[in-house]
Every structure is written in C-alpha cells, then in structure tokens.
Short mmCIF file of C-alpha atoms in Angstrom, two decimals:
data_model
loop_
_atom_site.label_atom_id
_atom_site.label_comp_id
_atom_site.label_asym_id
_atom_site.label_seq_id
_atom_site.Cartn_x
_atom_site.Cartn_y
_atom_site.Cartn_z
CA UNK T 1 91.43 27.20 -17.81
CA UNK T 2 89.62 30.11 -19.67
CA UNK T 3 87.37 30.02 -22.15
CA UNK T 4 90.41 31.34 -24.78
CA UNK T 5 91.27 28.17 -24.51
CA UNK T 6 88.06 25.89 -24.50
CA UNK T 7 87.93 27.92 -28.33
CA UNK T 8 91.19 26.63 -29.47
CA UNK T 9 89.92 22.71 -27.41
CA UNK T 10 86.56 23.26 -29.69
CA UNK T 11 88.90 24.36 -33.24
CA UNK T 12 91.14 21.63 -32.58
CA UNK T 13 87.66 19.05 -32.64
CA UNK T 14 85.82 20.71 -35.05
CA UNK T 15 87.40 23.19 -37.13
CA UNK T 16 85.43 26.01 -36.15
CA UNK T 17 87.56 29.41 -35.48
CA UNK T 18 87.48 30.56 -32.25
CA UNK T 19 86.14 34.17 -33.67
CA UNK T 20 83.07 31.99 -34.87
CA UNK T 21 82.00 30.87 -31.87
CA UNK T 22 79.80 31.93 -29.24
CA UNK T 23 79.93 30.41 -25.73
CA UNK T 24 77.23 30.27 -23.67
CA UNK T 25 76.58 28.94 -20.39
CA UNK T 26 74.58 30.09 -17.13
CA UNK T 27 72.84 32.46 -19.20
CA UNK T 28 74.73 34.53 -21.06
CA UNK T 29 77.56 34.72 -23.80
CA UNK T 30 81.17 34.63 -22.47
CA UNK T 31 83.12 36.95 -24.82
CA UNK T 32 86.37 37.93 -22.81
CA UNK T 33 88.29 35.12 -23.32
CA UNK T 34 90.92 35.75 -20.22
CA UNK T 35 87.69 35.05 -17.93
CA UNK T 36 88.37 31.54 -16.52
CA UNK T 37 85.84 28.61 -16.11
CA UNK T 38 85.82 28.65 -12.08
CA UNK T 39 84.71 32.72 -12.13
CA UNK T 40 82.33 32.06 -14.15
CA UNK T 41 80.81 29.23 -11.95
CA UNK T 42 81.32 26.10 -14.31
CA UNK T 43 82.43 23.15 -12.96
CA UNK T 44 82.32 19.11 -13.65
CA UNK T 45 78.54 18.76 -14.58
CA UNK T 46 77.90 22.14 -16.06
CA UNK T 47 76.75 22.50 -19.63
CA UNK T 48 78.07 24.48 -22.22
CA UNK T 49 76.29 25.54 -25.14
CA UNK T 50 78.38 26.62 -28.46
CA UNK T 51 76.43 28.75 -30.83
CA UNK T 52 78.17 29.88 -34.49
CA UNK T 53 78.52 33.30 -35.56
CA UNK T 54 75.48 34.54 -38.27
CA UNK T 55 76.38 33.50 -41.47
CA UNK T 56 78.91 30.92 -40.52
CA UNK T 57 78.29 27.22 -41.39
CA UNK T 58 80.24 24.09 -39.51
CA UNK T 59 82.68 23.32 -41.73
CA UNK T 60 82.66 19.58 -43.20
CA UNK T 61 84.93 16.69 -41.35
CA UNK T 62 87.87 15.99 -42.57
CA UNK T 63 88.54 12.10 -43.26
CA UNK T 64 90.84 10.65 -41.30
CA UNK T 65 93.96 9.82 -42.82
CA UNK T 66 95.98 6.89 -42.71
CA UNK T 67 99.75 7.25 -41.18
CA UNK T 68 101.53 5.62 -43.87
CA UNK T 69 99.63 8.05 -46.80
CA UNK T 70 98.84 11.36 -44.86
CA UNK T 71 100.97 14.09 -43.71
CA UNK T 72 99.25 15.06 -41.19
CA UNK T 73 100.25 14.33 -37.37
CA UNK T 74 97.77 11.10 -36.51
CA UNK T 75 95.20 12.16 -33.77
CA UNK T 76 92.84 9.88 -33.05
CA UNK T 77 92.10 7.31 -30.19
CA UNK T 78 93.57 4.50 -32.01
CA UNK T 79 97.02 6.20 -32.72
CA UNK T 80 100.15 5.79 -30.51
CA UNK T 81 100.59 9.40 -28.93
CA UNK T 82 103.71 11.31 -30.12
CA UNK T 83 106.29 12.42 -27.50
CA UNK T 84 109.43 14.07 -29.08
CA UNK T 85 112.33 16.14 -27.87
CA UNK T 86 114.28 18.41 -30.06
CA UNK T 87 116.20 21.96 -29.98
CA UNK T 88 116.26 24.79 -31.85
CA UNK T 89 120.08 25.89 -33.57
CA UNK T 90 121.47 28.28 -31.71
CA UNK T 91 123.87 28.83 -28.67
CA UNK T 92 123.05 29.13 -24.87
CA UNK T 93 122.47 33.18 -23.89
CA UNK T 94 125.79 34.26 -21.62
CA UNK T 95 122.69 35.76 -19.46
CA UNK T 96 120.67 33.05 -18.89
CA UNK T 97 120.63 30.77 -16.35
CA UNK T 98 119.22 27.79 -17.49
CA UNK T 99 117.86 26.15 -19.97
CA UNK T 100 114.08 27.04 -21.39
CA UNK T 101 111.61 25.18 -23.66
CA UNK T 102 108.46 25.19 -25.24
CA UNK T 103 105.59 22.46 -24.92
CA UNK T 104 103.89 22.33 -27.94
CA UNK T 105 100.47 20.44 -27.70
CA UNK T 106 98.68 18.66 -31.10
CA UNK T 107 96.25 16.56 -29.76
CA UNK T 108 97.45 14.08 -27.71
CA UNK T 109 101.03 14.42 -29.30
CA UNK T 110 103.73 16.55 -27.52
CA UNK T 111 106.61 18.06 -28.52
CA UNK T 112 109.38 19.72 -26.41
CA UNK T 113 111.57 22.48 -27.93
CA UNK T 114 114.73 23.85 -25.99
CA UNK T 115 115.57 27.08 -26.96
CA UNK T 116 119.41 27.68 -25.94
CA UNK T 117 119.26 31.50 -27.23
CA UNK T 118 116.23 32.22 -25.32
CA UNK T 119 112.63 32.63 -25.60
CA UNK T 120 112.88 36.35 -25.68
CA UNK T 121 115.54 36.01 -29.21
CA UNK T 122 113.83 33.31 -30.90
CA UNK T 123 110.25 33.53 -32.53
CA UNK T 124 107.16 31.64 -33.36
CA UNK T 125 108.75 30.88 -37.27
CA UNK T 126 111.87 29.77 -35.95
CA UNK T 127 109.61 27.37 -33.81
CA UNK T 128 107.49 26.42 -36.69
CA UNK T 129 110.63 26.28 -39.08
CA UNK T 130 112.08 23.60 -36.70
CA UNK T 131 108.99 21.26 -35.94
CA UNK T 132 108.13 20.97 -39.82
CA UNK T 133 111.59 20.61 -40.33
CA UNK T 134 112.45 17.56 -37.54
CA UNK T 135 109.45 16.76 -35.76
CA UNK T 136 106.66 16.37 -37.92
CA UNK T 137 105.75 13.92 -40.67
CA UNK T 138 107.12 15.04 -43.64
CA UNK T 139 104.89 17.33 -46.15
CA UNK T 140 104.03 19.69 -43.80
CA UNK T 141 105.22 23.10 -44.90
CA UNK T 142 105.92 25.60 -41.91
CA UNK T 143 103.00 28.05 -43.67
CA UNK T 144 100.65 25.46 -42.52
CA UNK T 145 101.23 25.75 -38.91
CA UNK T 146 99.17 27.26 -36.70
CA UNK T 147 100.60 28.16 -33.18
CA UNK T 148 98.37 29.54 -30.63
CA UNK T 149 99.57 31.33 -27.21
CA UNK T 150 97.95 32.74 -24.42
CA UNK T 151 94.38 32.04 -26.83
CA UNK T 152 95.98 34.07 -29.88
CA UNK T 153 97.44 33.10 -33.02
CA UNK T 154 101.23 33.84 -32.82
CA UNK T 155 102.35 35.86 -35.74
CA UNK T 156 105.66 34.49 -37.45
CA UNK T 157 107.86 37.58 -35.88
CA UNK T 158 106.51 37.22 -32.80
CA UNK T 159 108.71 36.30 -29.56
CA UNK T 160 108.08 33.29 -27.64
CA UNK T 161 108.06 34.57 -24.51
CA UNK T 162 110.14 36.61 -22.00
CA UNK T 163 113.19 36.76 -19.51
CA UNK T 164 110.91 35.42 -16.52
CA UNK T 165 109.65 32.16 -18.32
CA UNK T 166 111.25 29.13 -17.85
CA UNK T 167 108.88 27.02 -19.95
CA UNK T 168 105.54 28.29 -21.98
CA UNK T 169 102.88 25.88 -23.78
CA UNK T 170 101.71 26.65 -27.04
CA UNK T 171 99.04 24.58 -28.64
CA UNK T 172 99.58 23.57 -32.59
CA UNK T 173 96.76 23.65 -34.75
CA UNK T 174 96.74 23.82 -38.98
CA UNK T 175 95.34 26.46 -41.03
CA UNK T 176 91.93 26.28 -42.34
CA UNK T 177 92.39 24.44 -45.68
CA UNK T 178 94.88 22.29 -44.67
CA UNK T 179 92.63 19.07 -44.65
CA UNK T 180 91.86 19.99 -48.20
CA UNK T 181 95.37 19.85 -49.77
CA UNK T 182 96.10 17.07 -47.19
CA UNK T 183 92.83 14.91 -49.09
CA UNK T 184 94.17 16.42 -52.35
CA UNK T 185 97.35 14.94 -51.50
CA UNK T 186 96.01 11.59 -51.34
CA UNK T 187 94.21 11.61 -54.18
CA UNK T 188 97.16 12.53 -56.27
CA UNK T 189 99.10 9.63 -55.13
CA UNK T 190 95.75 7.44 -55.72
CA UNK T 191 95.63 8.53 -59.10
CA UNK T 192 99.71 8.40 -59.46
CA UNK T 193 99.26 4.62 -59.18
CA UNK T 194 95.89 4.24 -61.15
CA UNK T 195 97.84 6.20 -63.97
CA UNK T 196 100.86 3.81 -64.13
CA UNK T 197 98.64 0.83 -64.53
CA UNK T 198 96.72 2.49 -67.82
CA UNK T 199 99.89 3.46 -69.10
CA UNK T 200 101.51 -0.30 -68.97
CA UNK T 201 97.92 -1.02 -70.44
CA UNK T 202 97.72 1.20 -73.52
CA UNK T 203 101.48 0.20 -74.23
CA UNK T 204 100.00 -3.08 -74.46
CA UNK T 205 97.54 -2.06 -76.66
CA UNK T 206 100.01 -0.36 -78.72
CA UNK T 207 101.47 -3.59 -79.48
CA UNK T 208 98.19 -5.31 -80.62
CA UNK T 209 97.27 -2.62 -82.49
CA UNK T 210 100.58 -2.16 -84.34
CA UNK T 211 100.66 -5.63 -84.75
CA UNK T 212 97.13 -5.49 -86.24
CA UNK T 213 95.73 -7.78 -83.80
CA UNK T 214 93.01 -5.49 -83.50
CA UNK T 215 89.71 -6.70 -82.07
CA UNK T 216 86.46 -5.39 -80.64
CA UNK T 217 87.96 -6.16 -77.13
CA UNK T 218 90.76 -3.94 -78.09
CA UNK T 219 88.80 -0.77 -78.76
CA UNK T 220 86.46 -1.61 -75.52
CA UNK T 221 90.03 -1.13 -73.44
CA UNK T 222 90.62 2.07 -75.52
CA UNK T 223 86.96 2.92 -74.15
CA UNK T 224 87.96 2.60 -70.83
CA UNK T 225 91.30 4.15 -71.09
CA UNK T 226 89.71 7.24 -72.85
CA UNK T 227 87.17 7.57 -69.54
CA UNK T 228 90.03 7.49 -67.25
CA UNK T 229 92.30 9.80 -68.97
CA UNK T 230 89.63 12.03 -69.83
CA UNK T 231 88.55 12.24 -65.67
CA UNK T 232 91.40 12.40 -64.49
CA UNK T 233 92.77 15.54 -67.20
CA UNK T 234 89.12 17.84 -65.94
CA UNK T 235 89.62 16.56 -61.78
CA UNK T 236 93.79 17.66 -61.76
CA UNK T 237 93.00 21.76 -62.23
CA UNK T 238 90.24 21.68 -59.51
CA UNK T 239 91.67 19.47 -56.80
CA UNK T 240 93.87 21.23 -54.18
CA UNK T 241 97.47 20.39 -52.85
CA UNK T 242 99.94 22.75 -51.36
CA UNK T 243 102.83 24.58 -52.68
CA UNK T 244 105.25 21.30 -51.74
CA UNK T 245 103.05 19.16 -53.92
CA UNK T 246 102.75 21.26 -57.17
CA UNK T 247 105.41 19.64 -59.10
CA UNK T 248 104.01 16.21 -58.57
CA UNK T 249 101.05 17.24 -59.82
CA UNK T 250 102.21 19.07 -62.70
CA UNK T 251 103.87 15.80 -63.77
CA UNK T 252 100.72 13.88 -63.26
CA UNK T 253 98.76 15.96 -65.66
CA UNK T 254 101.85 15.91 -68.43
CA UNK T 255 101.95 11.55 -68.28
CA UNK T 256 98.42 12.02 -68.55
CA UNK T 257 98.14 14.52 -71.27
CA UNK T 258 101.08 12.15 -73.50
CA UNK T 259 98.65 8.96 -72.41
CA UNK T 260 95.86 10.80 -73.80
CA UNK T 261 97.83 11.82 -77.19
CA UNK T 262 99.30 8.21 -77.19
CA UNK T 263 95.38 6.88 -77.33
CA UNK T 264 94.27 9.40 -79.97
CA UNK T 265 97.02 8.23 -82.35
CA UNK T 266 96.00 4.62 -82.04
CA UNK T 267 92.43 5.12 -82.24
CA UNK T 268 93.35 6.70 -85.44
CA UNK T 269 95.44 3.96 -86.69
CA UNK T 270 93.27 1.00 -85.43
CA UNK T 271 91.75 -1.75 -87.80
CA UNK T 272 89.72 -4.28 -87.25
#
C-alpha cells in the first residue's frame, strides 16, 4: 500500500483532501505518494501522525443518514455491505481476449463493472454515468462522483486503463459538498411534510373564519402558522441541494409563498 492511498483511506473517514494533509511518521513528512508503507519502515504497531495543511480547518461531520431518506450509499458498521455486478453498454472488442472489469470500492460496498469495449475505449464518465445510473441509490448525479486511481482523481475523459489490464480498482469517493446538499435534501423533504400539515390547517381555518367562527384560539393558530411560513420562506434561499433537487424546491417555496398570501387575506378578513 502507499501512502497515495492511506490519503484517499483518511478522505474517505474524514473528509480531508489528500492535498491537505501531511503524513508523518519516523520522523519526517512523506510527500511522494508512490512511496509504499514497507520502504518506509511502517508496519503493524507503527504510528502515524496526520498534520493539516496551514490554513486548513477539519471540515465538520456529516450526519449520518438514514437509508430510506438519504441518497447517499450507507457506510457505516451497522449497514449490510453492498456487492453489485453490472456492465457498461457496449460490445466485446474483436481484439480482446477476454473479458475486463473494474472494482470500484465505497467503503465497505463493492461494485464490479465489465467493460466489453475495453478499458482502453471507455472512460472514467462512462463509469460514473453507469453506477449513478444502475448501481447507486437514486439522487446521486454522476457530477457528484469522485473516482480515484492510482491516488489521483480521474478526470471525466480519462481512460480506465490499458491493453495489459485485466481488472483495475478504483476507489469512489463524493465531492466536497456533497454531504451538504445530501442534509439539504433531507431537510426539504422534512419541511415538504411539515408544509402539507399547515396547509390542511389554515384551510381549516379558512372555514372558521369564513364562517365567522372566529375566536382567540383561531388567531393563536394563525400565530403559529405565520412563524412557520415565515421560517421556512428566509431558510429555502440559503439551504443547499443539488441540481436534481431544484425543482422540488422551487415548488416548496411557491406552496409556501400561496400559504403565506392565503394567511394574509384571512388575517385581514378575521372577526372576532
């Protein structure tokens, strides 16, 4: 193993780029990342000591999501491990001789790609195209993907591999920001469901008022419509979902808008 690759082990736990870190152990700083762990003398019981870059702060955990809400590939201890088989469109090269894959790693989930055309014809976005696309939870735009080889970030255009591989492992990761829009995601939906629930109320209200049934329990409820509404209208513009997720929340900020014009006209009609 080198320490390219203890990096993406450390991004994968914590977040942290692998150009942010600094690795030290027996010493000194190991910056090449093709040197591996045995030339450098570690083994089972030696320490490790990871040090950030100057003016980089450890970015803030993520919450863990739950399966049925997130769409984000589980990876925790208590999760059942993924292990899926696909392969990418596309027919089997006259020159090749068998059949080659990819092993892409996320966490303890694995997923094995057969390429038919090759690994030297098809590329990193045809790879990512095809894992958001039939392996992974739906949500998950391809942009979001992250595919690192040989302790680099593939590039969209870049091949997977070459003539002499029959089968390469690339580790999956998601971009920074991710988490964000993933939470943002959530919170939509949370609010989705909070915002049916004051709409059925203030038609309710409607009634009473228009029926002039009016109380001071009736204009408390308008009270705590009006806080809702009015949270919820200055949260939508600063919370963060991705491009997938845009319309949804467009719509969520138009019911709430019409909830909030519904409420004015009542308040303005209300007698009691």
């Amino acid at each position: 193993e080198t320490f390219a690759e203890v990096k993406c082990r450390i991004e994968a736990a914590t977040g942290v780029p692998p150009d942010k870190q600094r690795l030290l152990c027996n010493g000194r700083e190991r910056k090449d990342g093709k040197e591996t762990l045995a030339s450098a003398g570690v083994g089972a019981k030696s320490k490790m000591m990871l040090m950030l870059a100057p003016g980089y702060s450890m970015p803030a955990a993520a919450p863990a999501p739950e399966a049925c809400e997130a769409p984000e590939v589980p990876d925790s201890e208590e999760a059942e491990a993924v292990e899926l088989e696909g392969e990418l469109p596309g027919a089997l090269a006259a020159d090749q001789a068998s059949m080659q894959s990819v092993l892409v790693r996320q966490g303890r989930n694995r997923y094995r790609v057969r390429v038919p055309q090759g690994l030297k014809e098809a590329t990193f976005g045809n790879l990512a195209d095809f894992l958001a696309a039939q392996m992974l939870p739906p949500g998950i735009p391809p942009s979001e993907l992250r595919l690192i080889s040989k302790g680099k970030t593939a590039s969209r255009d870049d091949r997977l591999g070459d003539d002499a591989s029959k089968e390469m492992s690339v580790m999956l990761l998601f971009r920074e920001g991710f988490h964000v829009a993933a939470e943002g995601a959530r919170w939509m939906a949370e609010k989705a469901d909070e915002l049916a629930k004051v709409e059925a109320k203030l038609a309710s209200l409607s009634k009473r008022v228009e029926a002039n049934f009016s109380d001071a329990e009736t204009s408390l409820q308008l009270a705590e419509v009006s806080d809702f509404i009015e949270t919820l209208l200055q949260s939508v513009d600063s919370v963060r979902v991705n491009s997938m997720k845009l319309p949804l929340m467009q719509e969520l900020q138009e019911r709430a808008t019409k909830a909030n014009e519904r409420l004015q006209e009542l308040r303005k009609t209300i007698r009691f």
